[in-house]
Amino acid sequence: MHYGTGMLTRCRDVLASEFDYCSDLNTTRFLKRIIQSEKPDFIAFTGDNIFGPSTHDAAESLLRAFGPAMDSGLPWAAVLGNHDQESTMTREELMSFISLMDYSVSQTNQPVDDLSSAAEGDVTKNIDGFGNYNLRVYGAPGSHLANRSVLNLFFLDSGDREVVQGIRTYGWIKESQLRWLRSVSKGYQGQRQDNNHLEEASVCAIPPAMVFFHIPIPEIQQLYNQQIVGKFQQRVSCSSMNSGVLKTIISMGVVKAVFVGHDHTNDFCGNLEGIWFCYGGGFGYHGYGKAGWPRRARIILAELEKGEKSWMGVERISTWKRLDDEKLSKLDEQVLWQSHPSFKMT
């Protein structure tokens, strides 16, 4: 959202003909419109929630930026970008504050006690960054999966800026964070065993997962000459370091899609080794954009499979975007994953 202070924080990269006056309040209005139109069950914020240099009170800016989410009463979660900490709070203070906000299910870092599903003795206790956590979405009430995870949402801190061999670059996801991801993933192998005895076990016993972080990984650059859904309009602003995020995510075997921010005029989804990597496109009006190219939000839909007796696990994950235009136009709808792939006969 790149939120500043509100009415006095002016918009960037908008046409003079679009608005009589444009400020952070346009971002607030867009967020309210999306919530009212889509009626989501959950909201995820992928970093640069506030633009540090434009505020002298980070806490106040956070309260204003996330105001519509809190007013909605919906659960929501956030990670940090590379600009959030450029004001009056450190990254640890920011995540701690965000985790305490109304209806937030964000965590500064996942407490070790919460990792009961992780393999014993393989839990990373000291994880780099702030905002590394796993949210479990449980099955439908009254179903045999009511107390089991049917979808996992992983949030990671991709850092801000670092210096490597004297050269400044963007942050990256560290090995300690990847070890934590692998540990949690191993824990879900046990869920497959537990589900085997269920009378109406889901085809996908180990729940699918999605991952959210801010700074894209270097491999996304490979999608420039590949088939994508959406627009690739700027270079991928990734770190010069490749820490093996893609390799780790592939090895987990459960991640179906990854959602990143950072590059405001990219809004595409592209497939890397069977996993979809998706940008949301620029949402906030104080962040840079492209004049005449509407701000936008990415919508994600996870649908449950209907069994003979009750709801089962996640059957399909799809996505589309909504534009902040007069009609909240919907575009680029696509299926990211389904538990029963359809095969076209020739």
GROMACS .gro file of C-alpha atoms in nm:
model
  346
    1MET     CA    1   0.000   0.000   0.000
    2HIS     CA    2   0.298   0.237   0.052
    3TYR     CA    3   0.084   0.431   0.298
    4GLY     CA    4   0.208   0.766   0.424
    5THR     CA    5   0.001   0.982   0.658
    6GLY     CA    6  -0.336   1.006   0.487
    7MET     CA    7  -0.492   1.304   0.314
    8LEU     CA    8  -0.168   1.502   0.288
    9THR     CA    9   0.030   1.221   0.123
   10ARG     CA   10  -0.007   1.270  -0.250
   11CYS     CA   11  -0.042   1.004  -0.517
   12ARG     CA   12   0.227   0.908  -0.765
   13ASP     CA   13   0.191   0.823  -1.132
   14VAL     CA   14  -0.175   0.907  -1.187
   15LEU     CA   15  -0.326   1.108  -1.470
   16ALA     CA   16  -0.444   1.460  -1.388
   17SER     CA   17  -0.774   1.371  -1.553
   18GLU     CA   18  -0.836   1.079  -1.317
   19PHE     CA   19  -0.883   1.260  -0.985
   20ASP     CA   20  -0.951   1.610  -0.862
   21TYR     CA   21  -0.729   1.530  -0.564
   22CYS     CA   22  -0.548   1.205  -0.498
   23SER     CA   23  -0.390   1.089  -0.172
   24ASP     CA   24  -0.354   0.790   0.060
   25LEU     CA   25  -0.730   0.813   0.105
   26ASN     CA   26  -0.764   0.670  -0.247
   27THR     CA   27  -0.577   0.363  -0.123
   28THR     CA   28  -0.812   0.340   0.175
   29ARG     CA   29  -1.114   0.376  -0.051
   30PHE     CA   30  -0.987   0.103  -0.285
   31LEU     CA   31  -0.931  -0.139   0.003
   32LYS     CA   32  -1.283  -0.076   0.131
   33ARG     CA   33  -1.429  -0.130  -0.218
   34ILE     CA   34  -1.245  -0.460  -0.260
   35ILE     CA   35  -1.364  -0.589   0.077
   36GLN     CA   36  -1.724  -0.488   0.008
   37SER     CA   37  -1.722  -0.633  -0.345
   38GLU     CA   38  -1.538  -0.962  -0.296
   39LYS     CA   39  -1.651  -1.032   0.062
   40PRO     CA   40  -1.331  -1.225   0.138
   41ASP     CA   41  -1.272  -1.457   0.433
   42PHE     CA   42  -0.913  -1.341   0.481
   43ILE     CA   43  -0.682  -1.059   0.366
   44ALA     CA   44  -0.306  -1.091   0.304
   45PHE     CA   45  -0.073  -0.791   0.276
   46THR     CA   46   0.257  -0.859   0.097
   47GLY     CA   47   0.479  -0.584   0.235
   48ASP     CA   48   0.564  -0.215   0.196
   49ASN     CA   49   0.244  -0.162   0.389
   50ILE     CA   50   0.368   0.186   0.479
   51PHE     CA   51   0.630   0.401   0.307
   52GLY     CA   52   0.865   0.488   0.591
   53PRO     CA   53   1.020   0.806   0.446
   54SER     CA   54   0.673   0.964   0.417
   55THR     CA   55   0.573   0.933   0.782
   56HIS     CA   56   0.712   1.049   1.116
   57ASP     CA   57   0.490   0.807   1.309
   58ALA     CA   58   0.503   0.448   1.184
   59ALA     CA   59   0.242   0.324   1.433
   60GLU     CA   60  -0.013   0.585   1.327
   61SER     CA   61   0.048   0.506   0.960
   62LEU     CA   62  -0.001   0.134   1.022
   63LEU     CA   63  -0.329   0.200   1.200
   64ARG     CA   64  -0.452   0.407   0.905
   65ALA     CA   65  -0.323   0.169   0.639
   66PHE     CA   66  -0.480  -0.142   0.795
   67GLY     CA   67  -0.789   0.049   0.914
   68PRO     CA   68  -1.031  -0.098   0.657
   69ALA     CA   69  -0.911  -0.451   0.734
   70MET     CA   70  -0.967  -0.399   1.106
   71ASP     CA   71  -1.305  -0.234   1.048
   72SER     CA   72  -1.416  -0.534   0.841
   73GLY     CA   73  -1.370  -0.773   1.132
   74LEU     CA   74  -1.199  -1.020   0.898
   75PRO     CA   75  -0.883  -1.207   0.992
   76TRP     CA   76  -0.583  -1.060   0.813
   77ALA     CA   77  -0.207  -1.105   0.804
   78ALA     CA   78   0.095  -0.917   0.674
   79VAL     CA   79   0.463  -0.944   0.600
   80LEU     CA   80   0.714  -0.661   0.577
   81GLY     CA   81   0.866  -0.513   0.264
   82ASN     CA   82   1.182  -0.310   0.221
   83HIS     CA   83   1.029   0.030   0.309
   84ASP     CA   84   0.823  -0.037   0.624
   85GLN     CA   85   1.115   0.011   0.865
   86GLU     CA   86   1.234   0.342   0.718
   87SER     CA   87   1.048   0.549   0.977
   88THR     CA   88   1.026   0.530   1.357
   89MET     CA   89   1.006   0.153   1.421
   90THR     CA   90   1.243  -0.138   1.364
   91ARG     CA   91   1.131  -0.446   1.173
   92GLU     CA   92   1.084  -0.636   1.498
   93GLU     CA   93   0.878  -0.353   1.646
   94LEU     CA   94   0.668  -0.329   1.330
   95MET     CA   95   0.579  -0.699   1.327
   96SER     CA   96   0.512  -0.701   1.698
   97PHE     CA   97   0.277  -0.403   1.658
   98ILE     CA   98   0.104  -0.558   1.354
   99SER     CA   99   0.053  -0.886   1.541
  100LEU     CA  100  -0.133  -0.700   1.818
  101MET     CA  101  -0.369  -0.506   1.591
  102ASP     CA  102  -0.740  -0.586   1.585
  103TYR     CA  103  -0.823  -0.908   1.396
  104SER     CA  104  -0.460  -0.956   1.290
  105VAL     CA  105  -0.339  -1.317   1.288
  106SER     CA  106   0.015  -1.207   1.198
  107GLN     CA  107   0.304  -1.327   1.412
  108THR     CA  108   0.643  -1.173   1.480
  109ASN     CA  109   0.785  -1.522   1.437
  110GLN     CA  110   0.621  -1.858   1.494
  111PRO     CA  111   0.665  -1.965   1.857
  112VAL     CA  112   0.844  -2.299   1.883
  113ASP     CA  113   0.555  -2.430   2.094
  114ASP     CA  114   0.320  -2.378   1.799
  115LEU     CA  115   0.520  -2.606   1.575
  116SER     CA  116   0.372  -2.929   1.708
  117SER     CA  117   0.337  -3.057   1.355
  118ALA     CA  118   0.707  -3.014   1.280
  119ALA     CA  119   0.949  -3.302   1.301
  120GLU     CA  120   1.080  -3.336   1.654
  121GLY     CA  121   1.432  -3.206   1.697
  122ASP     CA  122   1.431  -3.036   1.358
  123VAL     CA  123   1.267  -2.706   1.449
  124THR     CA  124   1.465  -2.391   1.385
  125LYS     CA  125   1.454  -2.188   1.704
  126ASN     CA  126   1.642  -1.883   1.577
  127ILE     CA  127   1.491  -1.775   1.247
  128ASP     CA  128   1.628  -1.476   1.055
  129GLY     CA  129   1.393  -1.183   1.013
  130PHE     CA  130   1.056  -1.099   1.161
  131GLY     CA  131   0.727  -1.227   1.027
  132ASN     CA  132   0.795  -1.595   0.956
  133TYR     CA  133   0.485  -1.798   1.041
  134ASN     CA  134   0.238  -2.059   0.922
  135LEU     CA  135  -0.140  -2.013   0.933
  136ARG     CA  136  -0.351  -2.327   0.913
  137VAL     CA  137  -0.693  -2.312   0.750
  138TYR     CA  138  -0.915  -2.582   0.900
  139GLY     CA  139  -1.183  -2.785   0.727
  140ALA     CA  140  -1.556  -2.710   0.719
  141PRO     CA  141  -1.738  -2.723   1.054
  142GLY     CA  142  -1.907  -3.057   1.104
  143SER     CA  143  -1.685  -3.236   0.852
  144HIS     CA  144  -1.422  -3.498   0.936
  145LEU     CA  145  -1.160  -3.231   0.863
  146ALA     CA  146  -1.308  -2.970   1.097
  147ASN     CA  147  -1.006  -2.989   1.329
  148ARG     CA  148  -0.744  -3.053   1.062
  149SER     CA  149  -0.562  -2.820   0.830
  150VAL     CA  150  -0.689  -2.828   0.470
  151LEU     CA  151  -0.473  -2.537   0.353
  152ASN     CA  152  -0.150  -2.386   0.485
  153LEU     CA  153  -0.044  -2.025   0.439
  154PHE     CA  154   0.326  -1.956   0.491
  155PHE     CA  155   0.447  -1.600   0.546
  156LEU     CA  156   0.818  -1.512   0.520
  157ASP     CA  157   1.034  -1.206   0.581
  158SER     CA  158   1.237  -1.142   0.264
  159GLY     CA  159   1.431  -0.859   0.430
  160ASP     CA  160   1.504  -0.509   0.303
  161ARG     CA  161   1.856  -0.411   0.194
  162GLU     CA  162   2.194  -0.580   0.241
  163VAL     CA  163   2.553  -0.535   0.124
  164VAL     CA  164   2.722  -0.829  -0.046
  165GLN     CA  165   3.094  -0.793  -0.126
  166GLY     CA  166   3.064  -0.417  -0.107
  167ILE     CA  167   2.763  -0.399  -0.337
  168ARG     CA  168   2.420  -0.299  -0.211
  169THR     CA  169   2.139  -0.537  -0.300
  170TYR     CA  170   1.792  -0.633  -0.185
  171GLY     CA  171   1.736  -0.874   0.101
  172TRP     CA  172   1.665  -1.244   0.060
  173ILE     CA  173   1.515  -1.536   0.249
  174LYS     CA  174   1.789  -1.695   0.462
  175GLU     CA  175   1.885  -2.058   0.518
  176SER     CA  176   1.741  -2.054   0.873
  177GLN     CA  177   1.401  -1.963   0.729
  178LEU     CA  178   1.425  -2.239   0.469
  179ARG     CA  179   1.515  -2.492   0.740
  180TRP     CA  180   1.206  -2.384   0.929
  181LEU     CA  181   0.992  -2.430   0.616
  182ARG     CA  182   1.132  -2.778   0.561
  183SER     CA  183   1.072  -2.869   0.927
  184VAL     CA  184   0.708  -2.765   0.918
  185SER     CA  185   0.660  -2.947   0.588
  186LYS     CA  186   0.800  -3.269   0.735
  187GLY     CA  187   0.547  -3.246   1.013
  188TYR     CA  188   0.261  -3.270   0.764
  189GLN     CA  189   0.383  -3.609   0.645
  190GLY     CA  190   0.228  -3.742   0.965
  191GLN     CA  191  -0.108  -3.598   0.870
  192ARG     CA  192  -0.113  -3.824   0.564
  193GLN     CA  193  -0.069  -4.124   0.793
  194ASP     CA  194  -0.345  -4.005   1.025
  195ASN     CA  195  -0.586  -3.952   0.736
  196ASN     CA  196  -0.544  -4.304   0.601
  197HIS     CA  197  -0.791  -4.446   0.851
  198LEU     CA  198  -1.060  -4.189   0.779
  199GLU     CA  199  -1.372  -4.326   0.615
  200GLU     CA  200  -1.387  -4.042   0.365
  201ALA     CA  201  -1.026  -3.927   0.338
  202SER     CA  202  -0.946  -3.648   0.097
  203VAL     CA  203  -0.752  -3.736  -0.215
  204CYS     CA  204  -0.493  -3.480  -0.109
  205ALA     CA  205  -0.420  -3.598   0.247
  206ILE     CA  206  -0.135  -3.351   0.291
  207PRO     CA  207  -0.294  -3.007   0.255
  208PRO     CA  208  -0.181  -2.776  -0.026
  209ALA     CA  209   0.006  -2.460   0.069
  210MET     CA  210   0.059  -2.106  -0.051
  211VAL     CA  211   0.351  -1.877   0.036
  212PHE     CA  212   0.356  -1.498   0.075
  213PHE     CA  213   0.661  -1.268   0.085
  214HIS     CA  214   0.767  -0.933  -0.055
  215ILE     CA  215   1.089  -0.946  -0.261
  216PRO     CA  216   1.076  -1.184  -0.560
  217ILE     CA  217   1.330  -1.462  -0.606
  218PRO     CA  218   1.588  -1.441  -0.891
  219GLU     CA  219   1.429  -1.727  -1.092
  220ILE     CA  220   1.125  -1.511  -1.168
  221GLN     CA  221   1.347  -1.333  -1.422
  222GLN     CA  222   1.330  -1.651  -1.632
  223LEU     CA  223   0.960  -1.590  -1.694
  224TYR     CA  224   1.028  -1.292  -1.921
  225ASN     CA  225   1.034  -1.515  -2.229
  226GLN     CA  226   0.782  -1.768  -2.101
  227GLN     CA  227   0.405  -1.790  -2.123
  228ILE     CA  228   0.251  -1.588  -1.840
  229VAL     CA  229  -0.091  -1.458  -1.742
  230GLY     CA  230  -0.077  -1.081  -1.694
  231LYS     CA  231   0.181  -0.809  -1.761
  232PHE     CA  232   0.562  -0.822  -1.724
  233GLN     CA  233   0.640  -0.449  -1.743
  234GLN     CA  234   0.951  -0.396  -1.530
  235ARG     CA  235   1.265  -0.583  -1.444
  236VAL     CA  236   1.255  -0.817  -1.147
  237SER     CA  237   1.406  -0.629  -0.852
  238CYS     CA  238   1.545  -0.927  -0.667
  239SER     CA  239   1.853  -0.986  -0.457
  240SER     CA  240   2.188  -1.070  -0.615
  241MET     CA  241   2.193  -1.368  -0.377
  242ASN     CA  242   2.011  -1.688  -0.462
  243SER     CA  243   1.951  -1.876  -0.137
  244GLY     CA  244   1.767  -2.171  -0.290
  245VAL     CA  245   1.409  -2.070  -0.213
  246LEU     CA  246   1.272  -2.234  -0.529
  247LYS     CA  247   1.458  -2.559  -0.460
  248THR     CA  248   1.324  -2.568  -0.103
  249ILE     CA  249   0.966  -2.496  -0.209
  250ILE     CA  250   0.981  -2.770  -0.473
  251SER     CA  251   1.121  -3.018  -0.221
  252MET     CA  252   0.831  -2.953   0.017
  253GLY     CA  253   0.595  -3.101  -0.239
  254VAL     CA  254   0.290  -2.910  -0.113
  255VAL     CA  255   0.332  -2.549  -0.228
  256LYS     CA  256   0.104  -2.471  -0.520
  257ALA     CA  257   0.149  -2.094  -0.550
  258VAL     CA  258   0.372  -1.812  -0.425
  259PHE     CA  259   0.260  -1.448  -0.404
  260VAL     CA  260   0.506  -1.156  -0.401
  261GLY     CA  261   0.498  -0.776  -0.411
  262HIS     CA  262   0.779  -0.524  -0.465
  263ASP     CA  263   0.755  -0.470  -0.844
  264HIS     CA  264   0.446  -0.254  -0.879
  265THR     CA  265   0.392  -0.269  -1.255
  266ASN     CA  266   0.424  -0.646  -1.279
  267ASP     CA  267   0.094  -0.824  -1.221
  268PHE     CA  268   0.154  -1.160  -1.387
  269CYS     CA  269   0.148  -1.523  -1.282
  270GLY     CA  270   0.412  -1.754  -1.427
  271ASN     CA  271   0.497  -2.117  -1.367
  272LEU     CA  272   0.838  -2.230  -1.242
  273GLU     CA  273   0.887  -2.607  -1.211
  274GLY     CA  274   0.517  -2.667  -1.152
  275ILE     CA  275   0.467  -2.385  -0.900
  276TRP     CA  276   0.291  -2.060  -0.984
  277PHE     CA  277   0.459  -1.733  -0.886
  278CYS     CA  278   0.222  -1.437  -0.890
  279TYR     CA  279   0.255  -1.062  -0.847
  280GLY     CA  280  -0.039  -0.861  -0.723
  281GLY     CA  281   0.037  -0.543  -0.916
  282GLY     CA  282   0.056  -0.202  -0.749
  283PHE     CA  283  -0.223  -0.140  -0.496
  284GLY     CA  284  -0.135   0.181  -0.314
  285TYR     CA  285  -0.154   0.527  -0.469
  286HIS     CA  286   0.153   0.667  -0.292
  287GLY     CA  287   0.370   0.394  -0.441
  288TYR     CA  288   0.506   0.429  -0.793
  289GLY     CA  289   0.291   0.292  -1.071
  290LYS     CA  290   0.214   0.359  -1.433
  291ALA     CA  291  -0.007   0.654  -1.525
  292GLY     CA  292  -0.326   0.532  -1.688
  293TRP     CA  293  -0.274   0.177  -1.560
  294PRO     CA  294  -0.525   0.127  -1.274
  295ARG     CA  295  -0.415   0.015  -0.930
  296ARG     CA  296  -0.513  -0.344  -0.867
  297ALA     CA  297  -0.549  -0.626  -0.618
  298ARG     CA  298  -0.511  -1.002  -0.655
  299ILE     CA  299  -0.796  -1.223  -0.539
  300ILE     CA  300  -0.735  -1.588  -0.446
  301LEU     CA  301  -1.013  -1.847  -0.419
  302ALA     CA  302  -0.967  -2.187  -0.251
  303GLU     CA  303  -1.265  -2.418  -0.305
  304LEU     CA  304  -1.346  -2.728  -0.101
  305GLU     CA  305  -1.439  -3.060  -0.256
  306LYS     CA  306  -1.793  -3.180  -0.193
  307GLY     CA  307  -1.793  -3.542  -0.068
  308GLU     CA  308  -2.085  -3.781  -0.047
  309LYS     CA  309  -2.141  -3.708   0.322
  310SER     CA  310  -1.953  -3.386   0.399
  311TRP     CA  311  -1.710  -3.125   0.276
  312MET     CA  312  -1.358  -3.252   0.214
  313GLY     CA  313  -1.020  -3.089   0.147
  314VAL     CA  314  -0.929  -2.815  -0.099
  315GLU     CA  315  -1.020  -2.914  -0.453
  316ARG     CA  316  -0.913  -2.607  -0.650
  317ILE     CA  317  -0.716  -2.283  -0.612
  318SER     CA  318  -0.781  -2.005  -0.860
  319THR     CA  319  -0.701  -1.635  -0.888
  320TRP     CA  320  -0.790  -1.314  -1.068
  321LYS     CA  321  -0.734  -0.940  -1.031
  322ARG     CA  322  -0.965  -0.648  -0.960
  323LEU     CA  323  -0.889  -0.302  -1.095
  324ASP     CA  324  -0.964   0.021  -0.912
  325ASP     CA  325  -1.178   0.153  -1.192
  326GLU     CA  326  -1.546   0.242  -1.204
  327LYS     CA  327  -1.660  -0.120  -1.232
  328LEU     CA  328  -1.386  -0.290  -1.028
  329SER     CA  329  -1.309  -0.477  -1.349
  330LYS     CA  330  -1.214  -0.843  -1.318
  331LEU     CA  331  -0.939  -0.984  -1.540
  332ASP     CA  332  -0.697  -1.271  -1.594
  333GLU     CA  333  -0.892  -1.539  -1.409
  334GLN     CA  334  -0.701  -1.867  -1.399
  335VAL     CA  335  -0.682  -2.198  -1.212
  336LEU     CA  336  -0.353  -2.235  -1.024
  337TRP     CA  337  -0.407  -2.589  -0.895
  338GLN     CA  338  -0.669  -2.860  -0.868
  339SER     CA  339  -0.661  -3.191  -0.686
  340HIS     CA  340  -0.820  -3.376  -0.978
  341PRO     CA  341  -0.644  -3.249  -1.294
  342SER     CA  342  -0.859  -3.258  -1.606
  343PHE     CA  343  -0.709  -3.423  -1.910
  344LYS     CA  344  -0.807  -3.326  -2.261
  345MET     CA  345  -0.867  -3.625  -2.488
  346THR     CA  346  -0.751  -3.602  -2.849
   0.00000   0.00000   0.00000
